[in-house]
Coordinates of C-alpha atoms and ligand atoms in Angstrom, one line a residue:
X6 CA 118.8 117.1 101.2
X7 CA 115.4 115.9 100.8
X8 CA 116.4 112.7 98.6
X9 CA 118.7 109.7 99.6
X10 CA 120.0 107.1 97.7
X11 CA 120.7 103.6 97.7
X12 CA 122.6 100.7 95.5
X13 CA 120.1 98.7 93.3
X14 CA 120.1 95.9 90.8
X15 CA 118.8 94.0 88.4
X16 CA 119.7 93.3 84.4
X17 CA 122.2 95.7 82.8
X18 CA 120.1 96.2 79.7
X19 CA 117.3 98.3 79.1
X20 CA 114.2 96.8 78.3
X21 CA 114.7 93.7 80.4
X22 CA 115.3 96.0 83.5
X23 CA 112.0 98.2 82.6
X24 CA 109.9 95.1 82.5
X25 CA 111.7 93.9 85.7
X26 CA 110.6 96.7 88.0
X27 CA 107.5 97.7 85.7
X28 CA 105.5 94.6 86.5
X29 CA 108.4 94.0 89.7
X30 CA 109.0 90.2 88.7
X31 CA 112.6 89.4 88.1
X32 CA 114.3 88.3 84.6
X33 CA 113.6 85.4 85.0
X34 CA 109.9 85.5 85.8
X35 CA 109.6 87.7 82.6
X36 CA 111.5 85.7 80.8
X37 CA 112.4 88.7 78.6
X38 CA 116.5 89.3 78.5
X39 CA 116.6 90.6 74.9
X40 CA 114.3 92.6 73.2
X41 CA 112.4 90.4 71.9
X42 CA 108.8 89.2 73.3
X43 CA 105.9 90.5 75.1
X44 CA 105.7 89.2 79.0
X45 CA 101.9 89.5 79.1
X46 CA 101.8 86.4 75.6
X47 CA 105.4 85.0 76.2
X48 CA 105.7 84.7 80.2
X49 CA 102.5 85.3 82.1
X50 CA 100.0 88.0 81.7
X51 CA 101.5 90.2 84.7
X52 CA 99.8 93.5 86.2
X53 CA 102.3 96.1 86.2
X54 CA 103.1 99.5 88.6
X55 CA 101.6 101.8 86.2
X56 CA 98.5 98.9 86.0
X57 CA 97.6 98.7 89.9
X58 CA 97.5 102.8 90.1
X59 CA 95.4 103.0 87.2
X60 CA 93.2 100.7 89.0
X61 CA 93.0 101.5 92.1
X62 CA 91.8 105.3 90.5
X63 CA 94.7 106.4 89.6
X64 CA 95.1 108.8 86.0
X65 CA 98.2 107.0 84.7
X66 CA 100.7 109.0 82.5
X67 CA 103.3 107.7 80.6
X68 CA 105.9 110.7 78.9
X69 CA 109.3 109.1 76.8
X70 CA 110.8 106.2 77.1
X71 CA 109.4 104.4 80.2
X72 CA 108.4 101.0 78.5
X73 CA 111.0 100.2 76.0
X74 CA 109.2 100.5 72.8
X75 CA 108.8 97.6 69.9
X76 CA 108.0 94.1 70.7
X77 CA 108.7 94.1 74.6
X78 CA 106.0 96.5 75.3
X79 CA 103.9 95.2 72.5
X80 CA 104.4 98.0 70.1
X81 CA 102.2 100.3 72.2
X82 CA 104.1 101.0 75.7
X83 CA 101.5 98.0 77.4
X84 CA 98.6 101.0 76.1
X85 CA 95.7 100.6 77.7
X86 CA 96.7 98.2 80.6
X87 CA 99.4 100.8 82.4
X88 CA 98.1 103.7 80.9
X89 CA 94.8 106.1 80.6
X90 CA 96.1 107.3 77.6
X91 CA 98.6 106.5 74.9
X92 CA 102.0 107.1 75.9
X93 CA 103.7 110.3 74.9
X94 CA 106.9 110.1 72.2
X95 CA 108.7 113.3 71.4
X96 CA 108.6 113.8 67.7
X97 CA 112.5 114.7 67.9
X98 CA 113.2 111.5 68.9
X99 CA 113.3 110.2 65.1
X100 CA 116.2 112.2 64.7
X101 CA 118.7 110.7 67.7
X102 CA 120.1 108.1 65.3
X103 CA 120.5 109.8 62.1
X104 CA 123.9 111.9 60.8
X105 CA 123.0 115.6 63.2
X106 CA 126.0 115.7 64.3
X107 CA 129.1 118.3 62.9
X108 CA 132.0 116.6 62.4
X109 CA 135.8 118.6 62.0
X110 CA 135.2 118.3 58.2
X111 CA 131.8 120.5 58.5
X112 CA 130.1 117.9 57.6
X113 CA 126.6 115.9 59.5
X114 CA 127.5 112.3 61.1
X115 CA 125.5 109.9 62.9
X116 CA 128.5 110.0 65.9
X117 CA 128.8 109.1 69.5
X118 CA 129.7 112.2 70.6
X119 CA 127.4 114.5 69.5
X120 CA 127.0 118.2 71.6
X121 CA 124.9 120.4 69.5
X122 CA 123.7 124.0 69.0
X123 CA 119.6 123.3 69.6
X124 CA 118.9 125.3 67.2
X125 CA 120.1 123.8 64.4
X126 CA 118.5 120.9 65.1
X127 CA 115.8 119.7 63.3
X128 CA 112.5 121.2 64.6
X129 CA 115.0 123.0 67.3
X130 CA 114.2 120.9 69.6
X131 CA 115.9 117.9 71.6
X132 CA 113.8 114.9 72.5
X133 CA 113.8 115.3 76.5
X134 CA 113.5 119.1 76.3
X135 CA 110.2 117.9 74.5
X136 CA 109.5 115.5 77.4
X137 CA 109.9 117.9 80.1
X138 CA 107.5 120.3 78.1
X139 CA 104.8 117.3 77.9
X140 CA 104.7 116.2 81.5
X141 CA 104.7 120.3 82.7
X142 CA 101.7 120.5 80.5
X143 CA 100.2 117.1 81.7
X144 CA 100.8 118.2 85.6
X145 CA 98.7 121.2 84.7
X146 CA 95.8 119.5 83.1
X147 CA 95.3 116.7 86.3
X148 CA 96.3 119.4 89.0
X149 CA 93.1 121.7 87.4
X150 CA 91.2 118.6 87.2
X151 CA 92.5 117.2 91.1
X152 CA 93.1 114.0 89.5
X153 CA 95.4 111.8 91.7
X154 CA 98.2 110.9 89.2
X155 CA 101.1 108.5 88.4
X156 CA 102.8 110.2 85.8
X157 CA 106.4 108.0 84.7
X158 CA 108.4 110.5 82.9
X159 CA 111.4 108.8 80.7
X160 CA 114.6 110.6 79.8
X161 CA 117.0 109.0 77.3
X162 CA 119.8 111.0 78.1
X163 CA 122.9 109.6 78.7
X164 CA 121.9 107.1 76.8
X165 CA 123.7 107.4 73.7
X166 CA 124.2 108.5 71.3
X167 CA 125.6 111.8 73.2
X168 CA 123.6 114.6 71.5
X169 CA 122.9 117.3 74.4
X170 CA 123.4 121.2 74.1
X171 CA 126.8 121.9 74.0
X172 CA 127.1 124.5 76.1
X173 CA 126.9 121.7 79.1
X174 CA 130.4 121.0 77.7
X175 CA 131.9 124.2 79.2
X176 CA 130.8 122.6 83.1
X177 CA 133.9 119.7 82.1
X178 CA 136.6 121.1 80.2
X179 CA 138.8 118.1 79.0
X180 CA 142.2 119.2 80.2
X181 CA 139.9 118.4 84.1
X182 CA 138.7 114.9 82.3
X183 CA 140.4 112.1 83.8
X184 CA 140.4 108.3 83.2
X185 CA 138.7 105.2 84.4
X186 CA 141.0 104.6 87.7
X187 CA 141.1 101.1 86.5
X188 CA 141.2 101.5 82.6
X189 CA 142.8 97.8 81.8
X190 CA 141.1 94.3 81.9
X191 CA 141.4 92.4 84.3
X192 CA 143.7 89.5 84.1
X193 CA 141.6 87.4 86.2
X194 CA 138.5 88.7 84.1
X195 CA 137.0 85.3 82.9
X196 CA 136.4 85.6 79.0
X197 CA 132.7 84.7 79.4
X198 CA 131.8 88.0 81.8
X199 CA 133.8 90.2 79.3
X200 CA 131.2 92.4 77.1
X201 CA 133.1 93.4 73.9
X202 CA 130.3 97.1 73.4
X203 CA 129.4 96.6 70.4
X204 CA 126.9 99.4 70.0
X205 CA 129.4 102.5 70.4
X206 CA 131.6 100.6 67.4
X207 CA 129.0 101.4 64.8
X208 CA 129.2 105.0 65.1
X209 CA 130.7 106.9 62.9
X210 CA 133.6 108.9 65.1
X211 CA 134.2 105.4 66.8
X212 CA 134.5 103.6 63.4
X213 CA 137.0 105.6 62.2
X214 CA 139.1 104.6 65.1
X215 CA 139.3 101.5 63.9
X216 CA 139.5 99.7 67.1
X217 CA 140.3 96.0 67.7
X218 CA 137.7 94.2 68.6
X219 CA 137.0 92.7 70.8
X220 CA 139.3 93.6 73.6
X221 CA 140.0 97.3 72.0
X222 CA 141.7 99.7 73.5
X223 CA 139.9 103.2 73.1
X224 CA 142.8 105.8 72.5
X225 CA 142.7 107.7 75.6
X226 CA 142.2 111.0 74.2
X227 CA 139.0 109.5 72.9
X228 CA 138.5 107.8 76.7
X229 CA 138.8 111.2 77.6
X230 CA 135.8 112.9 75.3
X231 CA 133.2 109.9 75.6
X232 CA 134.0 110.6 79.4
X233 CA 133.5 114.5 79.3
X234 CA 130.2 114.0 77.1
X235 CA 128.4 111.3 79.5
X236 CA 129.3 113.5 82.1
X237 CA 127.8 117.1 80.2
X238 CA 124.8 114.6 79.2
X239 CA 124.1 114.0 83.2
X240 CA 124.3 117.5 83.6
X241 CA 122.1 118.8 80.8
X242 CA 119.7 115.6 82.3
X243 CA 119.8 116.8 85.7
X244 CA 118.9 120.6 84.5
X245 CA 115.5 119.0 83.0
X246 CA 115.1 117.2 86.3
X247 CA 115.6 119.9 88.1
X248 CA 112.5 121.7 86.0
X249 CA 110.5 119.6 86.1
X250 CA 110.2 119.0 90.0
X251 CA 110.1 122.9 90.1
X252 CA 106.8 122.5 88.0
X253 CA 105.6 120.6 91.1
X254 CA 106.5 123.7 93.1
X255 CA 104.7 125.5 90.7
X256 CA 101.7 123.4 90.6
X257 CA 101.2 123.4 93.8
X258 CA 101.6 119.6 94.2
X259 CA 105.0 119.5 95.8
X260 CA 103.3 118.8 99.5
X261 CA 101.1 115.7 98.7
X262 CA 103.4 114.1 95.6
X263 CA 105.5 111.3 96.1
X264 CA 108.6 111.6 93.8
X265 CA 111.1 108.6 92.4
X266 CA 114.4 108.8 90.3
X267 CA 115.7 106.3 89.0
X268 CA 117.4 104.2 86.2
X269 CA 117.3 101.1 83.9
X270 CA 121.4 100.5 84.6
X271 CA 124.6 101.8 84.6
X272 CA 127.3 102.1 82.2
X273 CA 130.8 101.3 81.9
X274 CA 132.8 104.5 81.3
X275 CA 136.5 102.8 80.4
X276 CA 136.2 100.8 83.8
X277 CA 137.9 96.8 83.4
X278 CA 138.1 98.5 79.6
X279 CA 134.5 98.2 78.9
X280 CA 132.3 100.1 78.0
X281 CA 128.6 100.2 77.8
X282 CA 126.3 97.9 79.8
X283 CA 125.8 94.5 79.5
X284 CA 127.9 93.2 82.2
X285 CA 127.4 92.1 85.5
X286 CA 129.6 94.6 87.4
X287 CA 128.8 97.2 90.0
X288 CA 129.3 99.8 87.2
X289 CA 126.8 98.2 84.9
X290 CA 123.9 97.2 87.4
X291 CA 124.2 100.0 90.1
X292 CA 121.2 102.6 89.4
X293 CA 120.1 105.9 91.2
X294 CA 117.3 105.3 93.4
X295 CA 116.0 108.3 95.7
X296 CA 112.7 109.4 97.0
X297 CA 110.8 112.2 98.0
X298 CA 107.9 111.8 100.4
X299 CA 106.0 114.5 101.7
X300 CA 106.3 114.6 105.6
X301 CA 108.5 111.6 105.7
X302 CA 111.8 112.9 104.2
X303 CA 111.5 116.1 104.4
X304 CA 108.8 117.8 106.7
X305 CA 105.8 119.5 105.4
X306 CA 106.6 123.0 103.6
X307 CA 105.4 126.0 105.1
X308 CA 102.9 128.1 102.4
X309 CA 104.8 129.4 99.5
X310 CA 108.3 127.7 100.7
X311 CA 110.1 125.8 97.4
X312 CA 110.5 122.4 97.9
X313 CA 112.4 121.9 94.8
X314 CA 113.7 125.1 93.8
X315 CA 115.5 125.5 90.4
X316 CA 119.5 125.8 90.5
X317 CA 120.9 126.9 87.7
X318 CA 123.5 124.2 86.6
X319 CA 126.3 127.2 85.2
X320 CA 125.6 129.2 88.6
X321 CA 128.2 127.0 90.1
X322 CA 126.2 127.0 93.5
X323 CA 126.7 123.9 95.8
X324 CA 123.8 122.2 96.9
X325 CA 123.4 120.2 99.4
X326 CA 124.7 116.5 99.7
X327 CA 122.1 114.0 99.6
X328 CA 121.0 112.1 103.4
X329 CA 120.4 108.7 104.4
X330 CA 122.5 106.0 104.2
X331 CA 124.1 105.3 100.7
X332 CA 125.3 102.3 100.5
X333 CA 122.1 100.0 101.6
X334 CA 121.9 97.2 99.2
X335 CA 118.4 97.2 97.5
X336 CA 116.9 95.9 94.2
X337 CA 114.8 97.6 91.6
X338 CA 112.4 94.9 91.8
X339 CA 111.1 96.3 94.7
X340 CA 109.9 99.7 93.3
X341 CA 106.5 97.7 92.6
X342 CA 106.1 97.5 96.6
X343 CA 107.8 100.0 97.6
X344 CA 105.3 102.8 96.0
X345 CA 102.5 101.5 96.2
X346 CA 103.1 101.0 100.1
X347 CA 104.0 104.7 100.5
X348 CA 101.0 105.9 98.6
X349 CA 98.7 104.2 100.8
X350 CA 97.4 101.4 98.5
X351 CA 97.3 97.6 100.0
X352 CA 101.0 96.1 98.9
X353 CA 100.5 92.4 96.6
X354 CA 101.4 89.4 98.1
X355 CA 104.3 88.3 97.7
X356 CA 105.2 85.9 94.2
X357 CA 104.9 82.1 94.9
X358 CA 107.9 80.3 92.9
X359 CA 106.6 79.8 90.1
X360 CA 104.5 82.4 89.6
X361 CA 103.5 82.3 85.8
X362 CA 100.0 81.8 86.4
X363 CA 99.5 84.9 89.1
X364 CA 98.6 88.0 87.6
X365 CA 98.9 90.3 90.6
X366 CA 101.9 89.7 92.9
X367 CA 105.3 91.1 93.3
X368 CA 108.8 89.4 93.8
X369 CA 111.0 92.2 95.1
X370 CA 110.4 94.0 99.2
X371 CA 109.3 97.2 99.9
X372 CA 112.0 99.5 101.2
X373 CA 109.6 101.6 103.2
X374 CA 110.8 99.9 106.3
X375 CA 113.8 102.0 105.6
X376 CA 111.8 105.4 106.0
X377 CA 112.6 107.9 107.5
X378 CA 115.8 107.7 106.3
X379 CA 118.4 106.4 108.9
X380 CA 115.9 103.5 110.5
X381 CA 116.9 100.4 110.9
X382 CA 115.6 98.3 107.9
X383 CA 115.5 94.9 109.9
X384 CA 117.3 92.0 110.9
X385 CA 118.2 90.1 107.5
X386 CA 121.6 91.3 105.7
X387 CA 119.7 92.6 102.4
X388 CA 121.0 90.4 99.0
X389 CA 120.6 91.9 95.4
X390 CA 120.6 89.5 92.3
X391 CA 121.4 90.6 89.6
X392 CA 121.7 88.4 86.0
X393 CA 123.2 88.4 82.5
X394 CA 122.9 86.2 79.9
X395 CA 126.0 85.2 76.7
X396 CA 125.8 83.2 73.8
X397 CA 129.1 81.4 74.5
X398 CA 132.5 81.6 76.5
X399 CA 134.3 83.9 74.2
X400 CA 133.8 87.4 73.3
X401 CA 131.7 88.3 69.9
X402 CA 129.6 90.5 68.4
X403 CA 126.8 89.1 69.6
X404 CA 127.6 88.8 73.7
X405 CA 126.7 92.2 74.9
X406 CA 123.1 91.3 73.4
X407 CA 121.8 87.7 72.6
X408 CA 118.9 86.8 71.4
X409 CA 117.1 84.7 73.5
X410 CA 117.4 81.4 71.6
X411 CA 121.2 82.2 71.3
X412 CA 122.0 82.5 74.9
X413 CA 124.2 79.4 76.3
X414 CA 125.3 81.1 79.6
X415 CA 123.5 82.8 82.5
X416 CA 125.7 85.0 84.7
X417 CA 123.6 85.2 87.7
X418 CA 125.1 87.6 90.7
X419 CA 124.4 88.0 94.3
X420 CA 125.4 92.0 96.0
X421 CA 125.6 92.1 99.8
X422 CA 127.4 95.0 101.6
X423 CA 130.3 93.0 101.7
X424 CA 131.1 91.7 98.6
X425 CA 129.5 90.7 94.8
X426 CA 130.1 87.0 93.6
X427 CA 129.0 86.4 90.2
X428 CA 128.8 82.6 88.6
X429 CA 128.1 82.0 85.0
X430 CA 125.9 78.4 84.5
X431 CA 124.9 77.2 81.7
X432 CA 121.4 77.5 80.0
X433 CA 119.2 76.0 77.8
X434 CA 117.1 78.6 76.5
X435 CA 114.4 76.0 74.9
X436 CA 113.1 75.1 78.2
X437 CA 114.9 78.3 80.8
X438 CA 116.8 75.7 82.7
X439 CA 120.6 76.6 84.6
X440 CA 122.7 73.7 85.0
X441 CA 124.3 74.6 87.6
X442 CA 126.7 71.6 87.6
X443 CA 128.0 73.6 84.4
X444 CA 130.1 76.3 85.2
X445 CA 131.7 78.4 82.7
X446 CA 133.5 81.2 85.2
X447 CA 132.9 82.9 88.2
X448 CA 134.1 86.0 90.0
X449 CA 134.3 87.2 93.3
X450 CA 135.1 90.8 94.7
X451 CA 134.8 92.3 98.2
X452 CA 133.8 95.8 98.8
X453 CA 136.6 97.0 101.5
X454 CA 139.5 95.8 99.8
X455 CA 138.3 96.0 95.9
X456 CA 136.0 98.8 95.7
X457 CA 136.0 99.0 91.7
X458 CA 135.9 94.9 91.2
X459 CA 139.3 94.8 89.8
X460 CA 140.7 91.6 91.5
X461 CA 138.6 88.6 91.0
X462 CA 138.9 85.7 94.6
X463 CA 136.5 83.6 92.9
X464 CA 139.6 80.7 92.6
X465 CA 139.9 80.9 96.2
X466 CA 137.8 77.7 97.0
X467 CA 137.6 78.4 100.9
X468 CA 136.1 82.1 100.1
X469 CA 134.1 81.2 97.0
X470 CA 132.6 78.0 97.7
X471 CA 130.4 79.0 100.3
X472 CA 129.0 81.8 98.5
X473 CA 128.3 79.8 95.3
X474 CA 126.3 77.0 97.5
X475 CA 124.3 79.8 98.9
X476 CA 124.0 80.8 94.9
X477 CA 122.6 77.9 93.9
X478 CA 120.2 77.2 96.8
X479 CA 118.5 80.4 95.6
X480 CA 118.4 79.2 91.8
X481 CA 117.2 75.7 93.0
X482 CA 114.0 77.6 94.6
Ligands
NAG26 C1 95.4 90.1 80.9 O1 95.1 90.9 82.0 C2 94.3 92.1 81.7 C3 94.1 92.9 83.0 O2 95.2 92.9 83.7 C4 92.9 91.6 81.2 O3 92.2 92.8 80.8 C5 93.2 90.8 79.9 O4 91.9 90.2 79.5 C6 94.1 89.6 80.3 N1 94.3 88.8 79.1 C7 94.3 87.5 79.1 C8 94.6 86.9 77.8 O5 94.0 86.9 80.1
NAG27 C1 99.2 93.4 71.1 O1 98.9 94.2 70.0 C2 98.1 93.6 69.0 C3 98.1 94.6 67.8 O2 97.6 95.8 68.2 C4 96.8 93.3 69.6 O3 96.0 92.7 68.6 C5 97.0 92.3 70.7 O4 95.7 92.1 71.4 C6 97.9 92.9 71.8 N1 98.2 92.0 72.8 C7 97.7 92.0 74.1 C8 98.0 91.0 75.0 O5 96.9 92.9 74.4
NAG28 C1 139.9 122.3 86.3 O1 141.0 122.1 87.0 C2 141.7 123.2 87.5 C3 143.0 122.8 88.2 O2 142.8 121.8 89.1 C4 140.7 123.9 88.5 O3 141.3 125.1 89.0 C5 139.4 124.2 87.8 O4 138.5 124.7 88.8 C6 138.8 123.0 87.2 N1 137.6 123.4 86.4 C7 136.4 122.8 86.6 C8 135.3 123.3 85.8 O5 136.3 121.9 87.4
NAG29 C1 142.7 98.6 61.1 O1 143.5 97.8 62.0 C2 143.9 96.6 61.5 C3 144.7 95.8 62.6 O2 144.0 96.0 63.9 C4 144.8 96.8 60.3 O3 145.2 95.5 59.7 C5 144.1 97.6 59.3 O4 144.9 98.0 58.2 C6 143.5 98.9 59.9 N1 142.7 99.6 58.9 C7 142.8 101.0 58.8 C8 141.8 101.6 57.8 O5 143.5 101.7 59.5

């Protein structure tokens, strides 16, 4: 009851999204929609979040996967600009990728779905339990040092592959596992917004399926396992979650600690038959987003009272459903804003267009208008854009992820309350221009009447061209 949640978006992949809302600059200001280049040498040499705490005398922590690591975050999580000291990287995390996981035969594979006795494990350990340990040890050194902190803590989990403890399986036995409500793909689906997951093919158990590519379909009992083991993976994520806001409790810091959860995207669980990310759905963009802020949503707690007491995820207790006003469209660009206006610090200005050359501004609004939760945010109908690039109109192995100097297409998407219309333009990726004379496909769905996006308007011209003038004014900025 102390959190509340809205709908945010950005770019369904991870380490565009992290630089997104890191350094709160859109796609494409970064220019980064692959893995593949460093913002501050390729784009513009951007503050980030992290950055402008540090600064303004805050310790900065980074624990996990925050930054995306490699090239994007130049090898070094953007060490020593975001951070005070290096960023944290479980030592277990080496094994997520290799053959852990028992098959039927007995024997190890490197598999999708992956629940695992811990302890036989090697070092007995799983990469976020590790994580959680870290930042409940780093809370203890700055709260006996009174440091004001901005620790970012970064789960992988339900990222896949699946490996979680696997007793979390027991909370969703299978015969209770149902599918996707809309496991087909569209028919009005155009080809170019299809993403073909290419990722979960590689893995050993999915392999073996050998499923056509690209349009698939997963046998459902199969449907039915990647289901239950996302679902046990939330679980087993929310447990560590749950500990390590009770380490604020225990720390003492729970009254004068602003808290954030949140997420780099979704992911398609058999919805439109995809899986994965990499699309520009609902189910692909939409991320958790809920805060906690002393005296604002929730009131100050009385000596010794728990603010975020530990509930035991097999006790089968019910907790409280969230407040506030779910639903309120917002973007994860605005994060930048957002906490640095609730922790008291003077907010950026806001990004001219184009705004290579400014090293300090921020391109998403803070949502703190919206605080306490229930207040009016204001008189504009809130938009969220969202934006995902393809190498061509067809399906292949390369369109969930092209590299930058393969992508042809841009799929950029406006969310209101009331509906999401996505067109796809082309792109030149030599020069990061959209033709938007050149359109490869669009789709349109309203909220009311198509709540899972399943029946594309966008040939309706009387409903659709309206929204893709308004579309293009934005790109034309
Ligand atoms: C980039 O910005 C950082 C501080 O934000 C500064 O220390 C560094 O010198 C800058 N690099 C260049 C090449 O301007
Ligand atoms: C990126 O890392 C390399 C190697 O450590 C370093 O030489 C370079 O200065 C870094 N780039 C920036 C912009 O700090
Ligand atoms: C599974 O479904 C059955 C029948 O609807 C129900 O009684 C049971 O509580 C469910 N189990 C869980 C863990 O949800
Ligand atoms: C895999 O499926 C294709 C057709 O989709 C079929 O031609 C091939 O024989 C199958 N291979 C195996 C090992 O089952």
């Amino acid at each position: 009851s102390l959190l509340f949640s809205w709908l945010a978006f950005q770019q369904a992949v991870c380490a565009p999204s992290r630089v997104s809302f890191l350094t709160g600059r859109r796609p494409d200001t970064t220019r980064l929609y692959d893995f593949n280049s460093y913002w501050r040498t390729h784009a513009g040499n951007y503050s980030t979040l992290p950055q402008y705490f540090q600064e303004n005398g805050y310790i900065t922590l980074s624990v996990g996967k925050v930054f995306h690591p490699g090239i994007s975050s130049n090898h070094s999580d953007d060490y020593p600009y975001s951070w005070t000291i290096p960023a944290f990287h479980p030592s277990s995390e080496k094994y997520e990728n290799i053959k852990v996981c028992k098959g039927e035969d007995g024997s190890l594979h490197a598999n999708l779905i992956c629940p695992v006795d811990v302890s036989e494990m090697p070092e007995e350990t799983l990469p976020d339990i590790q994580s959680t340990e870290e930042a409940l040890r780093l809370l203890d050194i700055v709260k006996e040092h009174g440091r004001k902190f901005f620790l970012a803590v970064g789960y992988h989990k339900p990222h896949i592959p699946f490996r979680y403890p696997k007793e979390f399986l027991k909370l969703y036995p299978l015969e209770n596992v149902t599918l996707a409500p809309d496991p087909d793909v569209p028919k009005e689906l155009p080809s170019v917004a299809y993403n073909p997951w290419a990722d979960i093919r590689h893995r050993e158990d999915v392999a073996a399926l050998n499923i056509s590519f690209p349009y698939g379909p997963i046998p459902e009992d199969f449907q039915r396992q990647i289901r239950q083991s996302y679902f046990a993976s939330v679980s087993y994520l929310d447990m560590l979650v749950g500990k390590l806001l009770n380490g604020l409790d225990d720390e003492g810091l729970s009254h004068n600690t602003i808290v954030v959860f949140t997420a780099d995207h979704g992911w398609s669980l058999g919805e439109h038959g995809e899986w994965a990310k990499y699309s520009n759905y609902d189910i692909a963009t939409r991320v958790p987003l809920m805060f906690y802020v002393p005296r604002v949503t929730a009131p100050t707690p009385r000596p010794g009272e728990e603010v975020f007491p530990f509930i035991d995820p097999f006790a089968q207790v019910s907790s409280p459903a969230p407040q506030g006003r779910p639903g309120e469209t917002v973007e994860l660009v605005s994060l930048f804003a957002t906490l640095v206006e609730l922790a008291g610090l003077p907010v950026p200005p806001p990004c001219p267009q184009p705004s290579f050359r400014v090293p300090l501004c921020v391109e998403g609004q803070s949502v703190a208008r919206y605080f306490p939760p229930g207040r009016a945010g204001g008189a504009d109908p809130p938009i969220a854009l969202s934006q995902y690039p393809r190498p061509g109109d067809t399906p292949g192995w390369n369109s969930d992820l092209p590299a930058l100097q393969d992508i042809r297409v841009m799929g950029y998407s406006i969310r209101t309350a009331d509906y999401r219309c996505t067109v796809w333009f082309g792109f030149d990726p030599n020069n990061f221009t959209v033709h938007l004379q050149d359109v490869h496909g669009g789709e349109l769905y309203f909220t009311e009447s198509d709540p899972n996006q399943d029946h594309n308007m966008f040939n309706n011209n009387t409903l659709s061209g309206p929204l893709v003038r308004k579309l293009c004014k934005i790109l034309e900025r």
